[in-house]
Tab-separated table of C-alpha atoms in Angstrom:
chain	number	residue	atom	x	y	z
A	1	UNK	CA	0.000	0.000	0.000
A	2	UNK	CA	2.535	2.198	0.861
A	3	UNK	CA	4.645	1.414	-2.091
A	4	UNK	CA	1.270	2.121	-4.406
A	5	UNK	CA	1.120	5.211	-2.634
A	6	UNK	CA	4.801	6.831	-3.133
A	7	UNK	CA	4.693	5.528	-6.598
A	8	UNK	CA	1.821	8.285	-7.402
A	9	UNK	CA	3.255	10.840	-5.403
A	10	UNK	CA	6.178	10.465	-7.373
A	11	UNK	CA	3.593	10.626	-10.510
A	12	UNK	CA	2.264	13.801	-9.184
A	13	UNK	CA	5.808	15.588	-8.497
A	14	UNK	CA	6.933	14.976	-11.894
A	15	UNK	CA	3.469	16.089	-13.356
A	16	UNK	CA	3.814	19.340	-11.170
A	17	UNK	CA	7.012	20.040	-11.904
A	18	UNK	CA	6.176	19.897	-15.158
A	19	UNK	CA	3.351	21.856	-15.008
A	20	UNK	CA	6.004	24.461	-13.302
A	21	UNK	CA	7.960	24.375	-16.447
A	22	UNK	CA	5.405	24.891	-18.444
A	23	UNK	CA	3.423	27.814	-16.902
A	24	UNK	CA	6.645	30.164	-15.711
A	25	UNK	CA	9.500	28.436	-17.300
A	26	UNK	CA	12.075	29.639	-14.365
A	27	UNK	CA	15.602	31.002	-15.985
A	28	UNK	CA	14.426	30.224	-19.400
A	29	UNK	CA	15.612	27.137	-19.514
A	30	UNK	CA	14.029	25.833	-22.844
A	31	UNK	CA	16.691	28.564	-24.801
A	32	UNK	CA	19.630	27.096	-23.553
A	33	UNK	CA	18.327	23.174	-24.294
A	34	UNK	CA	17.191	23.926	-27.710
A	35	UNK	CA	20.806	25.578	-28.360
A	36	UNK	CA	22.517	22.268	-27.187
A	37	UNK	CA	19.601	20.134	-29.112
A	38	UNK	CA	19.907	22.441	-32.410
A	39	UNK	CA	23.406	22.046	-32.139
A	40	UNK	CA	23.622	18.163	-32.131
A	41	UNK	CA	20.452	17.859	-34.654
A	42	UNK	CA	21.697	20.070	-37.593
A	43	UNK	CA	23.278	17.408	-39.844
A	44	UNK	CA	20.374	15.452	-39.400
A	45	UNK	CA	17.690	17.957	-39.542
A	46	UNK	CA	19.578	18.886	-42.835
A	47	UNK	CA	19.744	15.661	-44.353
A	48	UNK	CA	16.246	14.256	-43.459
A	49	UNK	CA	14.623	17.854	-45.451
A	50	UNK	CA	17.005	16.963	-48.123
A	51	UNK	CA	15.549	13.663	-48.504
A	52	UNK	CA	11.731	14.712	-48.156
A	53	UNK	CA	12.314	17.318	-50.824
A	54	UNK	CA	13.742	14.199	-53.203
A	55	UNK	CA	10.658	12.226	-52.070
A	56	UNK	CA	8.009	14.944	-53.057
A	57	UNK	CA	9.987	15.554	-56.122
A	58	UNK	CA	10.470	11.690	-57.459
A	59	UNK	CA	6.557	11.497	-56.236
A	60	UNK	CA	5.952	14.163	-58.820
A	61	UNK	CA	7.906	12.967	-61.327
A	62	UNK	CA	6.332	9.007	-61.267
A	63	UNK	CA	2.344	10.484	-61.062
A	64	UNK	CA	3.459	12.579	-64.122
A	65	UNK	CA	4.804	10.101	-66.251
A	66	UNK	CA	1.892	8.835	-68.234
A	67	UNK	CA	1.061	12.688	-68.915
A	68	UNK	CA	4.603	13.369	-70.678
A	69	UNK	CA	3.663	13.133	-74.177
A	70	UNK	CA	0.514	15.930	-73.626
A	71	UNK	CA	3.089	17.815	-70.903
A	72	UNK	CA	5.639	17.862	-73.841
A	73	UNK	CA	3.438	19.712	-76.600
A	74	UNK	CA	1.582	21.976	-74.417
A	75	UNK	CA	5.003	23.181	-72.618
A	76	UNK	CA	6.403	23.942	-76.497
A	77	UNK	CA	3.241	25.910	-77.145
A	78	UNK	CA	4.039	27.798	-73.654
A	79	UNK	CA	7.401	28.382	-74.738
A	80	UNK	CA	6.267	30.315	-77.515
A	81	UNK	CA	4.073	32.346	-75.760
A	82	UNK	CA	6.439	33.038	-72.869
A	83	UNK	CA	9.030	33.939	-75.645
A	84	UNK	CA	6.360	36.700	-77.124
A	85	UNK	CA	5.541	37.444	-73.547
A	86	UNK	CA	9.480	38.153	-72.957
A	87	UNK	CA	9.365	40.907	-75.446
A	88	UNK	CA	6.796	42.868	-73.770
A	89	UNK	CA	7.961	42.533	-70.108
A	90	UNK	CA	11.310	43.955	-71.403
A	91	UNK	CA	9.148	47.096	-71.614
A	92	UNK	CA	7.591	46.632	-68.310
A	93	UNK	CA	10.368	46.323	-66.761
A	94	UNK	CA	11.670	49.730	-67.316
A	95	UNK	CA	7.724	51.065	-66.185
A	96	UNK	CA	8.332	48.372	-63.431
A	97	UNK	CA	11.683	50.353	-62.115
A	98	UNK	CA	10.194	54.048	-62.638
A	99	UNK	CA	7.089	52.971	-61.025
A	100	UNK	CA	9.336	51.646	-57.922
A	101	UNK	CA	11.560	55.227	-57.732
A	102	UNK	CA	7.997	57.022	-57.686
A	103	UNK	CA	6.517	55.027	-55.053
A	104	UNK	CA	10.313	55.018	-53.059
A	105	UNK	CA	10.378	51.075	-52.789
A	106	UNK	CA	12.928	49.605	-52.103
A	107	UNK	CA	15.451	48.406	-54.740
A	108	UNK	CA	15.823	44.765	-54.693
A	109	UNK	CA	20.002	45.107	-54.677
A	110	UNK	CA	20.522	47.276	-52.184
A	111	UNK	CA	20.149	44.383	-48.919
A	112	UNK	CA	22.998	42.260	-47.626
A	113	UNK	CA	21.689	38.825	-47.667
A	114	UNK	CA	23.057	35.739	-46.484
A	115	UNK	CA	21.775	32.909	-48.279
A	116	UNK	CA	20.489	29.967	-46.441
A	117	UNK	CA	18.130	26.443	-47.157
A	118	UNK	CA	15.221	25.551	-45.188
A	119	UNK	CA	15.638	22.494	-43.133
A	120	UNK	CA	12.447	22.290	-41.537
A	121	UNK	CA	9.188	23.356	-41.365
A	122	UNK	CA	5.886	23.701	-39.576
A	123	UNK	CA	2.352	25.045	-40.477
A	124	UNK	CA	0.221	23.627	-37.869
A	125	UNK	CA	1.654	23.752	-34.469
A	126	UNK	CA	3.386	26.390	-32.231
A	127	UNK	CA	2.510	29.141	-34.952
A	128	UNK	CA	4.102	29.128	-38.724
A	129	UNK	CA	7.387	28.798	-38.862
A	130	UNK	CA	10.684	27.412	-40.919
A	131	UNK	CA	14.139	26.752	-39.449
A	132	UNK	CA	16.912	27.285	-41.861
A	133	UNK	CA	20.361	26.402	-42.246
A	134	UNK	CA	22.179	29.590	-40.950
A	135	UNK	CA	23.064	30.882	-37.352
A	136	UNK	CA	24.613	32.853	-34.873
A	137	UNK	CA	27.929	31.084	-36.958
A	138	UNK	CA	27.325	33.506	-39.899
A	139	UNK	CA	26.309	36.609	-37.609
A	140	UNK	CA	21.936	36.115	-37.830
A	141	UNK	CA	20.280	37.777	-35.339
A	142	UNK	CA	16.404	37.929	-34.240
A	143	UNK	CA	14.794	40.528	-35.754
A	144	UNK	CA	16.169	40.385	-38.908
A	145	UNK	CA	13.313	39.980	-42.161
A	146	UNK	CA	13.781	36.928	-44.297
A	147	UNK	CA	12.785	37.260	-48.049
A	148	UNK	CA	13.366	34.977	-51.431
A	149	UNK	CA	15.280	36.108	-53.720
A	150	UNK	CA	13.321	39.069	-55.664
A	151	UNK	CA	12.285	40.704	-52.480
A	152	UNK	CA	9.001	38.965	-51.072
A	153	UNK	CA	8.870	39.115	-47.482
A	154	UNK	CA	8.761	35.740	-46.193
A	155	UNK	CA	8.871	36.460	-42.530
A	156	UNK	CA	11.156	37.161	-39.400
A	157	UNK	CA	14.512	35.635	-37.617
A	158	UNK	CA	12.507	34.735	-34.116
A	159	UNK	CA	15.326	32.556	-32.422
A	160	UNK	CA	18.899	32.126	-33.356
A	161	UNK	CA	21.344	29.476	-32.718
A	162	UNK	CA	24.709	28.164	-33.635
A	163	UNK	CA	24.370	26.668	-37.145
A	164	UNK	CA	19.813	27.018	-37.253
A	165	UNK	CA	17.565	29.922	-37.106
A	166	UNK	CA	13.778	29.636	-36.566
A	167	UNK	CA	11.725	32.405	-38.975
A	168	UNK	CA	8.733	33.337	-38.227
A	169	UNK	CA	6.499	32.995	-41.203
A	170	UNK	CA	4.062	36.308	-42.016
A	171	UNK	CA	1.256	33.896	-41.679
A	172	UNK	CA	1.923	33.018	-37.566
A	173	UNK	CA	-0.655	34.480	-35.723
A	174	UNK	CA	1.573	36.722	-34.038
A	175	UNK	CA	3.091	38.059	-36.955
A	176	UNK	CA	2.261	41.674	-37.676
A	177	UNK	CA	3.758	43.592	-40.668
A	178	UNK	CA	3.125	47.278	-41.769
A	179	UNK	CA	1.995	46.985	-45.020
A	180	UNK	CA	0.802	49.714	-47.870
A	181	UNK	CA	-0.864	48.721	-50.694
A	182	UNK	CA	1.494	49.748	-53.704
A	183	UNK	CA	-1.491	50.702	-56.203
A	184	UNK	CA	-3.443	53.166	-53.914
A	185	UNK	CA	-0.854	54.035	-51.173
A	186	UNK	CA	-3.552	52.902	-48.483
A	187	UNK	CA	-1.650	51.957	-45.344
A	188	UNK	CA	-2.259	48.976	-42.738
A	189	UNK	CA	-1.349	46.031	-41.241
A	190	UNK	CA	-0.945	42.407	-42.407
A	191	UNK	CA	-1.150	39.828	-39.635
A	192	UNK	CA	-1.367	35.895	-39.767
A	193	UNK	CA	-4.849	34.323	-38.568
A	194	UNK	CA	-5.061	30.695	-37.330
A	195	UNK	CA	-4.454	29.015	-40.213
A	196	UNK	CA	-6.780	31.109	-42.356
A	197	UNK	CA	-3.838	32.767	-44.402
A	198	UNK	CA	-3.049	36.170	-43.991
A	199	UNK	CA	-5.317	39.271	-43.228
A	200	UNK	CA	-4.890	43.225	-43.916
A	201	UNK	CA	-6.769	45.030	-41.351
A	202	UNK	CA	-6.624	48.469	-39.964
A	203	UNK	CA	-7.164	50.082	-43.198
A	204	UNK	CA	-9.039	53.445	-43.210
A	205	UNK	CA	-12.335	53.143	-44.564
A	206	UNK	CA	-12.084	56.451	-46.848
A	207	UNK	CA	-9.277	54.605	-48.272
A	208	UNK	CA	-10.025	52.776	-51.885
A	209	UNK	CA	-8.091	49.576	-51.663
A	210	UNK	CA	-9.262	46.922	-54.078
A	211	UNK	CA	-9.272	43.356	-55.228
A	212	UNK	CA	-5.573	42.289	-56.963
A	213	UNK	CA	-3.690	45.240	-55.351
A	214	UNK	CA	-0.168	44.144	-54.276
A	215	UNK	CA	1.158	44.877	-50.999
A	216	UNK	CA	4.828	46.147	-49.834
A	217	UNK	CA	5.859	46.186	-46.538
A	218	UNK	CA	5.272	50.424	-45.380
A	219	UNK	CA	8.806	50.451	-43.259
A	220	UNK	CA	6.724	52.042	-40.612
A	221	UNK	CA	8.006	50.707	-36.911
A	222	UNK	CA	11.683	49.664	-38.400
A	223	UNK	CA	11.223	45.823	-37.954
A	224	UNK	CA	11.051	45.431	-42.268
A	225	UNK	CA	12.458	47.504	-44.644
A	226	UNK	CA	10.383	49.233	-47.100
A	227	UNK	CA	9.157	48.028	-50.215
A	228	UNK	CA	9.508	44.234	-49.854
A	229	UNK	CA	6.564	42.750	-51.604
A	230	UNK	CA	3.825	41.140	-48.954
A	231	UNK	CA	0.981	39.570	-51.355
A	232	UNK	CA	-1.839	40.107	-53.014
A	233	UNK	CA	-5.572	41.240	-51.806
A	234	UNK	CA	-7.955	38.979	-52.818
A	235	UNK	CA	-10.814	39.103	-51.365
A	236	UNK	CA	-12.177	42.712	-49.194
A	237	UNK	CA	-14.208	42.026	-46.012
A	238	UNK	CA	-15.844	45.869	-46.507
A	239	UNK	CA	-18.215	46.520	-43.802
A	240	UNK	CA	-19.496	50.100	-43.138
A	241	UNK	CA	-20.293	49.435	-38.692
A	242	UNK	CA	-16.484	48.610	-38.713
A	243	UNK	CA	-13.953	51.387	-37.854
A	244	UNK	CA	-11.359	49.849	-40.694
A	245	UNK	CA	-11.598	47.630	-43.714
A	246	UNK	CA	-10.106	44.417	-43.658
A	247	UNK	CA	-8.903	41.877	-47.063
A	248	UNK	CA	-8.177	38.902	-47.344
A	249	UNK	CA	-4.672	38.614	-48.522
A	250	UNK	CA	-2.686	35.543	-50.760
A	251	UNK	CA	0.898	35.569	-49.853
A	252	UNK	CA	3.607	35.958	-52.790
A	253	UNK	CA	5.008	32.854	-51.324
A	254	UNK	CA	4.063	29.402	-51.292
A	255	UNK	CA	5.034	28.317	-47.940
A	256	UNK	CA	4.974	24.704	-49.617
A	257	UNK	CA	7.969	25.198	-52.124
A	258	UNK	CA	10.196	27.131	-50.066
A	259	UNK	CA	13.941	25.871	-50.318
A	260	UNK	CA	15.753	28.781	-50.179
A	261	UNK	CA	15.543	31.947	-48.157
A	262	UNK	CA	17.761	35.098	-47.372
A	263	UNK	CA	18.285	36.743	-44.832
A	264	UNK	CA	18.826	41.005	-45.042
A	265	UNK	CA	21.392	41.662	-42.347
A	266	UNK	CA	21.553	45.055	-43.318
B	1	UNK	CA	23.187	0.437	-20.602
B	2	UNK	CA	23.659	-0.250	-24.188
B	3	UNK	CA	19.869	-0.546	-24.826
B	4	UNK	CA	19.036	2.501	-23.163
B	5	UNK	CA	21.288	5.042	-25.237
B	6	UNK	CA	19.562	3.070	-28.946
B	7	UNK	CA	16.350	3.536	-27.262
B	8	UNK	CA	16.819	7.045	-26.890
B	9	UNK	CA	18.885	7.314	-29.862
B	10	UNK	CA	15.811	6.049	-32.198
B	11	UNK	CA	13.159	8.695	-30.065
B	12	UNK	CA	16.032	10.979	-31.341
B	13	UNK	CA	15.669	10.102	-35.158
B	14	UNK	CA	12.183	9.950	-35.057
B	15	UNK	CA	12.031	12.912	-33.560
B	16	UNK	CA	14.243	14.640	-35.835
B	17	UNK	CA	12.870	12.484	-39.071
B	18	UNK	CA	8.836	13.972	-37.554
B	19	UNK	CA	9.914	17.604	-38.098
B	20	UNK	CA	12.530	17.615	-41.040
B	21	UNK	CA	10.837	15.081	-43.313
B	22	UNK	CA	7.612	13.648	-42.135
B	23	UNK	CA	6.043	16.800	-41.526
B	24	UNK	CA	7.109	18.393	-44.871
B	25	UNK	CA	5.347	15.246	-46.453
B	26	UNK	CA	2.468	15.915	-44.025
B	27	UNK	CA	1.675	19.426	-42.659
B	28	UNK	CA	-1.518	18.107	-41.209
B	29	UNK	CA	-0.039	15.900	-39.064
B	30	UNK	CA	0.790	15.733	-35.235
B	31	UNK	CA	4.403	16.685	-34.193
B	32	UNK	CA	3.867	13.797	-31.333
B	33	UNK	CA	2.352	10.753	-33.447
B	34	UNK	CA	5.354	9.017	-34.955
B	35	UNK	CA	7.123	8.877	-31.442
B	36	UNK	CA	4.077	8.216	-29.438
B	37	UNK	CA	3.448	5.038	-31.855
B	38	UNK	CA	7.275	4.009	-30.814
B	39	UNK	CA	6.243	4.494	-26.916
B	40	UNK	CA	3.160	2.314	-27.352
B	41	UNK	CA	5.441	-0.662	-29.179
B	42	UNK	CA	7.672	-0.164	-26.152
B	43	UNK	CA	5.573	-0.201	-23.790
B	44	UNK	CA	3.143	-3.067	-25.028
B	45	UNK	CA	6.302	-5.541	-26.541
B	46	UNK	CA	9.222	-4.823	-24.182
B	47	UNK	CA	10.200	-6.341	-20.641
B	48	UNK	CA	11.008	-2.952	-19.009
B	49	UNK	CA	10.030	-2.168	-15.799
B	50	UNK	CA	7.102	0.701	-15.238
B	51	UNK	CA	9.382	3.393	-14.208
B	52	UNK	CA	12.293	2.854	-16.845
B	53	UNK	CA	9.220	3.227	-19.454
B	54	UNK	CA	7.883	6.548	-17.172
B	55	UNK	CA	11.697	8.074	-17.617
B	56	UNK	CA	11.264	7.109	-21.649
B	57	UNK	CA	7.768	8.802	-21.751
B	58	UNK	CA	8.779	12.229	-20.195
B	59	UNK	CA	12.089	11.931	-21.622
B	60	UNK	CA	10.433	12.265	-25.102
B	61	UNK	CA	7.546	14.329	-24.252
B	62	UNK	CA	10.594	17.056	-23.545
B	63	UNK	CA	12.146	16.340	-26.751
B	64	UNK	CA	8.965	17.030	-28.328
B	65	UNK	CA	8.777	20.103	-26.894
B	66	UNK	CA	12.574	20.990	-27.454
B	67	UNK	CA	12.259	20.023	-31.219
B	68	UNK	CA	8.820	21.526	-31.763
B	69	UNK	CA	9.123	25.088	-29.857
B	70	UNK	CA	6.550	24.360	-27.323
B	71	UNK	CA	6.762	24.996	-23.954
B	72	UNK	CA	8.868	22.406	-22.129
B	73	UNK	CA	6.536	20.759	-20.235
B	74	UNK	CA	3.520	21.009	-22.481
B	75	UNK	CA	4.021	17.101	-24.029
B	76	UNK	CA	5.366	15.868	-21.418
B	77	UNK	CA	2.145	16.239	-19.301
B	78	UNK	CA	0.447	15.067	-22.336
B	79	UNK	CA	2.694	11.781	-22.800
B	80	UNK	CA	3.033	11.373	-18.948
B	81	UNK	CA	-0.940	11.526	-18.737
B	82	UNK	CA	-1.264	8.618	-21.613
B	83	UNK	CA	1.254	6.454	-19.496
B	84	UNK	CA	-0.665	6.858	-16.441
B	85	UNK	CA	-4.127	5.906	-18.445
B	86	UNK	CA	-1.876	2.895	-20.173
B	87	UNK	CA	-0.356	1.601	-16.895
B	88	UNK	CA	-3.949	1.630	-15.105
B	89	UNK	CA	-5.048	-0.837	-17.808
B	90	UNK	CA	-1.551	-2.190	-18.230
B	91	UNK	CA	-3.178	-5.763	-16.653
B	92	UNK	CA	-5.793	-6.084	-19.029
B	93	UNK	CA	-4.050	-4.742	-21.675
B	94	UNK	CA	-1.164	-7.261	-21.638
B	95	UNK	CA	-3.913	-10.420	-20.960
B	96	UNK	CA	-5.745	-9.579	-24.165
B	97	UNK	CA	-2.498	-8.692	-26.097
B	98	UNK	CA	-0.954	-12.191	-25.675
B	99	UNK	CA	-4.902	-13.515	-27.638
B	100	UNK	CA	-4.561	-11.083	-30.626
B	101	UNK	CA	-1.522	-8.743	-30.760
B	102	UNK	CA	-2.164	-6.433	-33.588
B	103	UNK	CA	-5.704	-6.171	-33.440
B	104	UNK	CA	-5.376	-5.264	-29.734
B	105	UNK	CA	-2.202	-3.617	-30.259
B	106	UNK	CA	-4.428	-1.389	-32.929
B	107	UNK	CA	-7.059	-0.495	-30.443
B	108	UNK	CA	-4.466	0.363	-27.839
B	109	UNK	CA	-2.559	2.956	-30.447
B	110	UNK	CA	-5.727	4.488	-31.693
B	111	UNK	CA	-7.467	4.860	-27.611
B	112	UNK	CA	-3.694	6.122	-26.348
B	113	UNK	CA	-3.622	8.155	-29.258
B	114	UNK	CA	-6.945	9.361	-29.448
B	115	UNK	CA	-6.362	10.586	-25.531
B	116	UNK	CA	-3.114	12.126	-25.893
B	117	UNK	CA	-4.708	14.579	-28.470
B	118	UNK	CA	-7.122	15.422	-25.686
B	119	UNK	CA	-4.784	15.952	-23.475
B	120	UNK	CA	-2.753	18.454	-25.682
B	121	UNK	CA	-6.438	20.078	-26.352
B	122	UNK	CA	-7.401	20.446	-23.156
B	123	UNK	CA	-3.723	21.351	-22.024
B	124	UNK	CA	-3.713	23.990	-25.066
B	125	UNK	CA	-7.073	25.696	-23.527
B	126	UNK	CA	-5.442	25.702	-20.092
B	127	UNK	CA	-2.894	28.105	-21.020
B	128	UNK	CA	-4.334	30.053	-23.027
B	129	UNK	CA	-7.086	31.012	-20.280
B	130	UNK	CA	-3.926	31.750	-18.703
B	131	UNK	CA	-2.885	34.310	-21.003
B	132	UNK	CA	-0.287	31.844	-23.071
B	133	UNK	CA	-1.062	31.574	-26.964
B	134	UNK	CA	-2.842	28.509	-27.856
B	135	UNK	CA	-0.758	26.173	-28.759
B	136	UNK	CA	-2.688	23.063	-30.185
B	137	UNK	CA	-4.737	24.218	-33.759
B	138	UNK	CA	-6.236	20.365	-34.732
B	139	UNK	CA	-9.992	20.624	-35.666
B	140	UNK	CA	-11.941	17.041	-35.755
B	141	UNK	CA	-11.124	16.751	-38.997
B	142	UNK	CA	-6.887	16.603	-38.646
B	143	UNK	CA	-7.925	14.309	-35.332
B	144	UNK	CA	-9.754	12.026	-37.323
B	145	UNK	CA	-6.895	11.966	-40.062
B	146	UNK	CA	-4.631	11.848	-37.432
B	147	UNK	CA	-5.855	9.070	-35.796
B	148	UNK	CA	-5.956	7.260	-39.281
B	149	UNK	CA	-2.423	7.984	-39.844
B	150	UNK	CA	-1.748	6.068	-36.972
B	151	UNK	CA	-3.311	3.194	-37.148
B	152	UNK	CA	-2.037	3.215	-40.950
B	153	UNK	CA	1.834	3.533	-38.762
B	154	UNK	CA	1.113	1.077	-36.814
B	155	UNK	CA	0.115	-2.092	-38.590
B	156	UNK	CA	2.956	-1.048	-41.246
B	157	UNK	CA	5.627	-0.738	-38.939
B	158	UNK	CA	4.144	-3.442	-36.456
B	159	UNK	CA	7.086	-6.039	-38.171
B	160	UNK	CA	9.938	-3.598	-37.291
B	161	UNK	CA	8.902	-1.955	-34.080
B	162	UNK	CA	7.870	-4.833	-32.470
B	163	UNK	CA	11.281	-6.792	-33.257
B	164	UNK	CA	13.213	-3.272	-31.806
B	165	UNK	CA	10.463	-3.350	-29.026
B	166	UNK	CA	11.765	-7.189	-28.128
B	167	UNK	CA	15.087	-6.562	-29.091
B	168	UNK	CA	15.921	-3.555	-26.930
B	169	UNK	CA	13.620	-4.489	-23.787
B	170	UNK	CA	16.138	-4.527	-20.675
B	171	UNK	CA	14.862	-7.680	-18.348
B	172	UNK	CA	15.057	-6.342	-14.530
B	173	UNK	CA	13.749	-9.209	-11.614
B	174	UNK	CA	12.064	-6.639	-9.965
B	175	UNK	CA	9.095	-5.972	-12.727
B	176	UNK	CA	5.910	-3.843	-11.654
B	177	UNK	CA	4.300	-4.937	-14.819
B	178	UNK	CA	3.921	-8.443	-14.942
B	179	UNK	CA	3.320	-9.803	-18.436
């Protein structure tokens, strides 16, 4: 009896003490196990996203197979369209820079990036968020905005450690970006909801903001530069009792396909 | 002493293998699933005593929540509450496993399963009345799927897990679970 009894009192210590953790997390000591852990699991975590990215790939590659022979001819018909299509965005590109200089966003070549792969990710649990292949080792810190290549914001350096960063995506529920919307200069915010995507909210309602406008982050606050590219309003949630409009917003990013990110350091 | 470090050296890899690959293949999917199907081989096909098995459930539950930037704490209340639940049927469970393994051993995943979701649910609604984000986002829906996935787990990897289950159990005289 007595045996039964110390062996769930010893049940009920550990379950407290975890409970402990859990609710005030004394001397933050999650940080300085996940530096250790990250530390240890890095050529692992790399390998194993290495591998699932081969997996989804030769999946795609088998289930396309039979379709090659259709794929073929209807990518050479593309080609020649793209090809026309080449021509004119030569010409839009030029619009494309004047129109940037006029609206003062930013240039795309003006950020030092460090380049880095994605070795994990996760949509579904503690927030949004990726971890990627670069560290404290090549001089990340929190804070700094993550983007692909031509400038669309992907999200946020949240933790940093010796050879892995965690990046918060735009679409985590605690992510909040100041936004303006590049066509009509309305400003707001662009914040993540529970897996619903992304939102713009606390947009005037005198302002005129419309279906298929693109977003740029505003620079307001400092956290994000100006003029990194956000998304894409899709759908306006316009009511007139409401102090601010609010869209729906599609992210220039698939969260999906992302392999590799950089990181502006400056 | 041998058995213990590839014990916690396969939690380790599946833990790892869960967020790098698994869950790149399968968003949708619990963070906890592919270990907790491990713990329920273990604890249904090994020899080990109850309180090595208790050390291997929070020990894992913290990796979780190392790996998976939760709170540390968060599964291992959830996996510590699912051992408790296991080990208060651990008599009947092991009398009907010995009739029918993998049907029983089914069951068992999907009920264990089924109740550590709950317990991340209900833990998840905790905190946040406390102020703390919510951490757990599954809708019936990704529990259902969820709970599909593994079963699916189970009876695929039953071959392999149970052999490391056998293979890796420790033998100790002084046994609290009798099998």
């Amino acid at each position: 009896m007595a045996r039964f009894k110390l062996r769930y009192l010893k049940f009920f210590l550990v379950i407290s003490a975890c409970l402990a953790l859990l609710f005030f997390n004394p001397f933050n000591i999650s940080e300085g196990l996940r530096f250790l852990f990250f530390k240890v699991a890095y050529p692992f975590q790399k390998t194993f996203y290495f591998l699932s990215s081969k997996s989804e790939e030769a999946v795609e590659f088998w289930s396309s197979i039979s379709s090659l022979d259709s794929e073929n001819e209807r990518l050479l018909k593309e080609n020649n369209r793209l090809a026309k299509e080449l021509a004119l965005f030569k010409d839009v590109k030029i619009e494309n820079e004047s129109l940037r200089k006029q609206l003062e966003l930013a240039p795309r070549d003006k950020f030092q990036l460090e380049a880095a792969f994605v070795i994990a990710k996760e949509q579904r649990g503690v927030g949004d968020w990726i971890m990627i292949d670069k560290g404290s080792d090549f001089s990340l810190m929190p804070g700094m905005p993550v983007v692909v290549d031509d400038g669309i914001l992907v999200g946020q350096i949240k933790e940093v450690y010796a050879n892995s960063s965690r990046v918060r995506l735009i679409s985590d529920p605690d992510s909040v970006v100041n936004v303006l919307d590049v066509e009509s200069g309305a400003k707001g915010i662009v914040k993540g909801e529970y897996g619903l995507g992304i939102l713009l909210d606390l947009v005037e309602q005198n302002e005129a903001i419309k279906s298929g406008d693109m977003l740029a982050t505003s620079g307001l606050g400092g956290q994000f530069p100006e003029g990194l590219l956000v998304g894409k309003i899709t759908e306006i949630k316009s009511s007139k009792d409401k102090l601010f409009q609010q869209a729906i917003v599609t992210p220039q990013v698939r969260w999906n396909d992302l392999e590799a990110v950089f990181a502006i350091k400056k | 002493m041998r058995k213990r470090l590839a014990i916690w050296l396969i939690i380790f890899f599946l833990a790892i293998f869960t967020q790098s690959f698994w869950l790149s293949l399968f968003p949708w999917m619990l963070e906890s699933s592919l270990i907790l199907v491990f713990l329920l081989f273990f604890f249904i096909f090994s020899q080990v005593e109850e309180r090595c098995l208790f050390k291997i459930f929070l020990g894992s539950g913290i990796l979780v929540d190392i790996l998976f930037f939760y709170p540390i704490g968060f599964h291992a209340v959830s996996f510590l509450l699912t051992f408790a639940l296991l080990s208060f049927f651990s008599e009947k469970i092991f009398s009907v496993q010995k009739e029918n393994p993998v049907l029983s051993g089914l069951v068992l995943v999907i009920v264990a399963s089924f109740f550590e979701q709950c317990a991340e649910l209900l833990l998840g609604r905790i905190l946040h009345i406390f102020g703390k984000d919510s951490l757990v986002r599954i809708g019936a829906g990704e529990m259902i799927g969820n709970l599909l996935f593994v079963a699916g787990a189970f009876l695929i990897l039953y071959p392999l897990f149970r052999k490391i289950s056998e293979k890796l159990s420790f033998k100790n005289p002084t046994l609290t679970i009798k099998k």
